[in-house]
Amino acid sequence: MREVNYDERQHRVYARARALPPGTLTEWVHVFARHAPERRPLAVLDLGSGTGRFTPALAGEFGGPVWGVEPFDRMRAVAEAHEHPGVTYLDGSATGIPLPDDSCDLVLVFLVLHHVRDHAAAAAEIARVLRPGGRVLIRSLFPDRMPELPWYSYFPGIRLIDEQVFPRLDPLLETFAGAGLRFVTVERVQERIATSLAEYSDRLKLRGSSTFERLTEEEIVEGFTALDAAVRAERQPRPVEEESDLLVLELAE
């Protein structure tokens, strides 16, 4: 399955297509805070920060410096256009983090790990930059506990893709344990991603998810045809919600 280059097209639509409703963003930050070390301020790494949808909120919540590390230049440029005190964006990746040893209290890895080829190298790098007692928050899907996401009803091929590209939980835990990162918990999080099916459809049509790069054009057309029919049939708009997992790991003190 080919790699996705976010600098080709995704950087132009990602911020709009993947924007979270304000309430959902706030809820995610509250979830992060619940699993973060209790001390404040915290130095935070947003690993694979993309267009910076979380970095300002992380700075506001945790009060310390926040580094957004992103390998794609054009994605990073979108984030840098919205300056925020305490936030610095850096060129880097999960296997090459441009920060010193023991420099972070919290590392957020939000829908990123499935793009990383070498999980062992990433685990070692994350452990290197974490301080003892620091935590890693990994928002991901895991095929061995896959939720029923809304778009699977319209694009059945996406479920098959997700089962191939996302890491399974037990091997991942073993890999991260080898780097000294112990399992704390995995939490199932319910999030609102759109206020109605029509809004959900409009955002999907921006094709801001890298998954669309892995579907055939025929699958995409068929999926949106089915989704358009569902939008027309919706008499009373209802919020669209989906579930995902947040895995919490901790570096031994």
Short mmCIF file of C-alpha atoms in Angstrom, two decimals:
data_model
loop_
_atom_site.label_atom_id
_atom_site.label_comp_id
_atom_site.label_asym_id
_atom_site.label_seq_id
_atom_site.Cartn_x
_atom_site.Cartn_y
_atom_site.Cartn_z
CA MET A 1 0.00 0.00 0.00
CA ARG A 2 1.60 3.25 -1.14
CA GLU A 3 2.70 5.97 1.24
CA VAL A 4 0.74 9.22 1.32
CA ASN A 5 2.61 12.45 0.59
CA TYR A 6 0.74 15.19 2.45
CA ASP A 7 2.65 17.87 0.55
CA GLU A 8 1.03 16.87 -2.75
CA ARG A 9 -2.60 17.74 -2.00
CA GLN A 10 -3.58 17.10 1.61
CA HIS A 11 -2.01 20.30 2.99
CA ARG A 12 -4.52 22.39 1.01
CA VAL A 13 -7.62 20.79 2.53
CA TYR A 14 -6.53 19.12 5.75
CA ALA A 15 -7.26 21.98 8.18
CA ARG A 16 -10.83 22.39 6.89
CA ALA A 17 -11.57 18.72 6.33
CA ARG A 18 -10.22 17.53 9.68
CA ALA A 19 -11.20 20.49 11.87
CA LEU A 20 -12.89 19.46 15.10
CA PRO A 21 -15.98 21.22 16.44
CA PRO A 22 -14.89 23.51 19.33
CA GLY A 23 -16.65 21.35 21.89
CA THR A 24 -14.95 18.21 20.60
CA LEU A 25 -11.53 19.84 20.69
CA THR A 26 -12.16 20.90 24.27
CA GLU A 27 -13.29 17.41 25.22
CA TRP A 28 -10.16 15.86 23.71
CA VAL A 29 -7.95 18.26 25.66
CA HIS A 30 -9.81 17.29 28.85
CA VAL A 31 -9.17 13.62 28.06
CA PHE A 32 -5.48 14.36 27.51
CA ALA A 33 -5.30 16.27 30.81
CA ARG A 34 -6.92 13.39 32.68
CA HIS A 35 -4.14 11.05 31.60
CA ALA A 36 -1.22 13.50 31.74
CA PRO A 37 1.18 13.78 34.68
CA GLU A 38 -0.42 15.88 37.41
CA ARG A 39 2.35 18.47 37.74
CA ARG A 40 2.13 21.76 35.86
CA PRO A 41 3.47 23.21 33.67
CA LEU A 42 4.23 20.37 31.27
CA ALA A 43 6.50 20.40 28.23
CA VAL A 44 4.51 18.74 25.44
CA LEU A 45 5.45 17.18 22.11
CA ASP A 46 2.71 16.96 19.48
CA LEU A 47 4.29 14.32 17.26
CA GLY A 48 2.99 14.48 13.70
CA SER A 49 1.31 17.80 14.41
CA GLY A 50 0.10 18.34 10.84
CA THR A 51 -1.59 21.71 10.41
CA GLY A 52 -1.50 22.36 14.16
CA ARG A 53 -5.07 21.61 15.16
CA PHE A 54 -4.03 20.58 18.71
CA THR A 55 -0.85 22.52 19.48
CA PRO A 56 -2.41 25.85 20.60
CA ALA A 57 -4.91 24.04 22.84
CA LEU A 58 -2.10 21.95 24.35
CA ALA A 59 -0.17 25.12 25.18
CA GLY A 60 -3.24 26.62 26.82
CA GLU A 61 -3.99 23.52 28.87
CA PHE A 62 -0.55 22.52 30.07
CA GLY A 63 1.22 25.87 30.29
CA GLY A 64 4.65 24.76 29.18
CA PRO A 65 6.40 24.82 25.84
CA VAL A 66 4.74 22.83 23.07
CA TRP A 67 6.67 21.49 20.11
CA GLY A 68 4.82 20.44 16.99
CA VAL A 69 7.01 18.03 15.03
CA GLU A 70 5.88 17.43 11.45
CA PRO A 71 7.80 15.89 8.51
CA PHE A 72 5.77 17.49 5.69
CA ASP A 73 6.87 21.06 4.89
CA ARG A 74 3.58 22.33 3.52
CA MET A 75 1.55 20.92 6.38
CA ARG A 76 3.94 22.57 8.81
CA ALA A 77 3.73 25.87 6.92
CA VAL A 78 -0.05 25.96 7.41
CA ALA A 79 0.46 25.53 11.15
CA GLU A 80 3.20 28.16 11.32
CA ALA A 81 0.90 30.73 9.70
CA HIS A 82 -1.11 30.79 12.94
CA GLU A 83 1.47 31.88 15.49
CA HIS A 84 0.79 31.07 19.13
CA PRO A 85 2.90 31.90 22.21
CA GLY A 86 4.67 28.85 23.55
CA VAL A 87 4.29 26.79 20.37
CA THR A 88 7.24 25.94 18.12
CA TYR A 89 6.99 23.85 14.95
CA LEU A 90 9.94 21.71 13.92
CA ASP A 91 10.87 19.54 10.97
CA GLY A 92 11.14 15.97 12.17
CA SER A 93 9.45 12.60 12.42
CA ALA A 94 8.60 9.85 14.88
CA THR A 95 11.94 8.17 14.17
CA GLY A 96 13.93 11.42 14.22
CA ILE A 97 12.65 13.81 16.88
CA PRO A 98 14.69 17.07 16.90
CA LEU A 99 14.59 17.52 20.69
CA PRO A 100 17.12 16.78 23.45
CA ASP A 101 16.99 13.79 25.77
CA ASP A 102 14.62 14.12 28.75
CA SER A 103 12.95 17.27 27.38
CA CYS A 104 9.24 16.34 27.42
CA ASP A 105 6.65 15.45 30.02
CA LEU A 106 3.93 14.44 27.57
CA VAL A 107 3.91 13.14 23.99
CA LEU A 108 0.74 13.17 21.90
CA VAL A 109 0.61 10.84 18.89
CA PHE A 110 -2.79 11.54 17.33
CA LEU A 111 -3.68 9.41 14.29
CA VAL A 112 -0.03 9.22 13.31
CA LEU A 113 1.36 5.83 14.25
CA HIS A 114 -0.16 4.04 11.25
CA HIS A 115 2.05 6.23 9.03
CA VAL A 116 5.22 5.11 10.87
CA ARG A 117 7.03 2.16 9.35
CA ASP A 118 9.44 1.39 12.21
CA HIS A 119 7.53 1.31 15.48
CA ALA A 120 10.55 0.12 17.46
CA ALA A 121 12.59 3.12 16.32
CA ALA A 122 9.69 5.45 17.11
CA ALA A 123 9.27 3.94 20.57
CA ALA A 124 12.99 4.40 21.28
CA GLU A 125 12.88 8.05 20.13
CA ILE A 126 9.79 8.82 22.21
CA ALA A 127 11.37 7.21 25.27
CA ARG A 128 14.55 9.20 24.67
CA VAL A 129 12.83 12.60 24.75
CA LEU A 130 10.51 11.74 27.66
CA ARG A 131 11.41 12.49 31.24
CA PRO A 132 10.96 9.66 33.78
CA GLY A 133 7.30 9.48 34.70
CA GLY A 134 6.33 11.16 31.42
CA ARG A 135 3.41 9.82 29.44
CA VAL A 136 2.57 9.01 25.84
CA LEU A 137 -0.99 9.39 24.53
CA ILE A 138 -1.62 7.45 21.32
CA ARG A 139 -4.93 8.07 19.58
CA SER A 140 -5.42 5.29 17.07
CA LEU A 141 -7.58 2.53 15.78
CA PHE A 142 -6.54 -1.02 16.60
CA PRO A 143 -7.83 -3.78 14.28
CA ASP A 144 -8.26 -6.16 17.23
CA ARG A 145 -10.79 -3.72 18.79
CA MET A 146 -12.07 -1.88 15.73
CA PRO A 147 -15.15 0.31 16.29
CA GLU A 148 -17.94 0.69 13.73
CA LEU A 149 -17.11 4.07 12.17
CA PRO A 150 -19.82 6.04 10.31
CA TRP A 151 -18.09 6.06 6.93
CA TYR A 152 -17.81 2.28 6.81
CA SER A 153 -21.51 2.26 5.86
CA TYR A 154 -20.77 4.18 2.65
CA PHE A 155 -17.17 3.19 1.89
CA PRO A 156 -16.83 -0.48 2.92
CA GLY A 157 -13.35 -0.60 1.44
CA ILE A 158 -12.16 1.77 4.15
CA ARG A 159 -12.67 -0.84 6.85
CA LEU A 160 -10.40 -3.23 4.95
CA ILE A 161 -7.78 -0.49 4.55
CA ASP A 162 -7.95 0.39 8.25
CA GLU A 163 -7.50 -3.23 9.23
CA GLN A 164 -4.34 -3.32 7.12
CA VAL A 165 -2.71 0.00 8.00
CA PHE A 166 -3.45 0.41 11.71
CA PRO A 167 -1.28 -1.46 14.24
CA ARG A 168 -2.62 -4.26 16.39
CA LEU A 169 -2.58 -3.51 20.09
CA ASP A 170 -0.68 -6.43 21.64
CA PRO A 171 2.36 -6.31 19.30
CA LEU A 172 2.45 -2.54 19.73
CA LEU A 173 2.45 -2.83 23.52
CA GLU A 174 5.30 -5.33 23.31
CA THR A 175 7.31 -3.00 21.08
CA PHE A 176 6.85 0.01 23.33
CA ALA A 177 7.55 -2.04 26.46
CA GLY A 178 10.90 -2.90 24.92
CA ALA A 179 11.70 0.83 24.99
CA GLY A 180 10.71 1.13 28.65
CA LEU A 181 7.18 2.45 28.07
CA ARG A 182 4.70 0.55 30.22
CA PHE A 183 0.98 0.16 29.61
CA VAL A 184 -1.28 2.35 31.77
CA THR A 185 -4.70 2.06 30.13
CA VAL A 186 -6.62 2.19 26.87
CA GLU A 187 -9.75 4.32 26.84
CA ARG A 188 -12.58 4.20 24.32
CA VAL A 189 -13.45 7.81 23.45
CA GLN A 190 -16.71 8.92 21.88
CA GLU A 191 -16.35 12.11 19.84
CA ARG A 192 -18.72 14.30 17.86
CA ILE A 193 -17.24 14.95 14.42
CA ALA A 194 -20.11 16.83 12.72
CA THR A 195 -23.42 18.41 13.68
CA SER A 196 -25.33 16.64 10.91
CA LEU A 197 -24.94 14.07 8.17
CA ALA A 198 -24.92 16.91 5.60
CA GLU A 199 -21.99 18.62 7.35
CA TYR A 200 -20.23 15.28 7.64
CA SER A 201 -20.68 14.70 3.90
CA ASP A 202 -19.42 18.19 2.99
CA ARG A 203 -16.26 17.67 4.97
CA LEU A 204 -15.64 14.19 3.61
CA LYS A 205 -15.93 15.57 0.08
CA LEU A 206 -12.81 17.66 0.73
CA ARG A 207 -11.06 14.26 0.88
CA GLY A 208 -8.86 15.41 3.73
CA SER A 209 -8.25 11.89 5.01
CA SER A 210 -5.25 10.03 3.64
CA THR A 211 -7.49 6.97 3.37
CA PHE A 212 -9.07 8.42 0.23
CA GLU A 213 -5.65 8.20 -1.43
CA ARG A 214 -5.90 4.43 -1.05
CA LEU A 215 -9.38 3.96 -2.53
CA THR A 216 -10.15 3.63 -6.23
CA GLU A 217 -12.03 6.49 -7.85
CA GLU A 218 -14.91 4.09 -8.47
CA GLU A 219 -15.14 3.28 -4.75
CA ILE A 220 -15.11 7.00 -3.92
CA VAL A 221 -17.89 7.82 -6.39
CA GLU A 222 -20.04 4.92 -5.18
CA GLY A 223 -19.50 5.92 -1.58
CA PHE A 224 -20.49 9.53 -2.06
CA THR A 225 -23.51 8.49 -4.09
CA ALA A 226 -24.69 6.39 -1.13
CA LEU A 227 -23.87 9.16 1.33
CA ASP A 228 -25.76 11.77 -0.75
CA ALA A 229 -28.83 9.52 -0.69
CA ALA A 230 -28.58 9.23 3.09
CA VAL A 231 -28.28 13.02 3.42
CA ARG A 232 -31.41 13.52 1.30
CA ALA A 233 -33.27 11.02 3.47
CA GLU A 234 -32.30 12.70 6.75
CA ARG A 235 -35.37 14.61 7.91
CA GLN A 236 -34.09 15.66 11.34
CA PRO A 237 -30.36 16.48 11.41
CA ARG A 238 -28.51 14.51 14.06
CA PRO A 239 -24.87 14.76 15.18
CA VAL A 240 -22.40 12.31 13.68
CA GLU A 241 -20.24 10.62 16.29
CA GLU A 242 -17.52 8.04 16.19
CA GLU A 243 -15.42 6.02 18.61
CA SER A 244 -11.68 5.63 18.84
CA ASP A 245 -9.10 4.44 21.33
CA LEU A 246 -6.61 6.44 23.38
CA LEU A 247 -3.69 4.31 24.51
CA VAL A 248 -1.76 5.64 27.52
CA LEU A 249 1.83 4.62 28.19
CA GLU A 250 4.31 5.78 30.83
CA LEU A 251 8.11 5.89 31.01
CA ALA A 252 9.34 4.17 34.15
CA GLU A 253 10.89 6.46 36.76
#
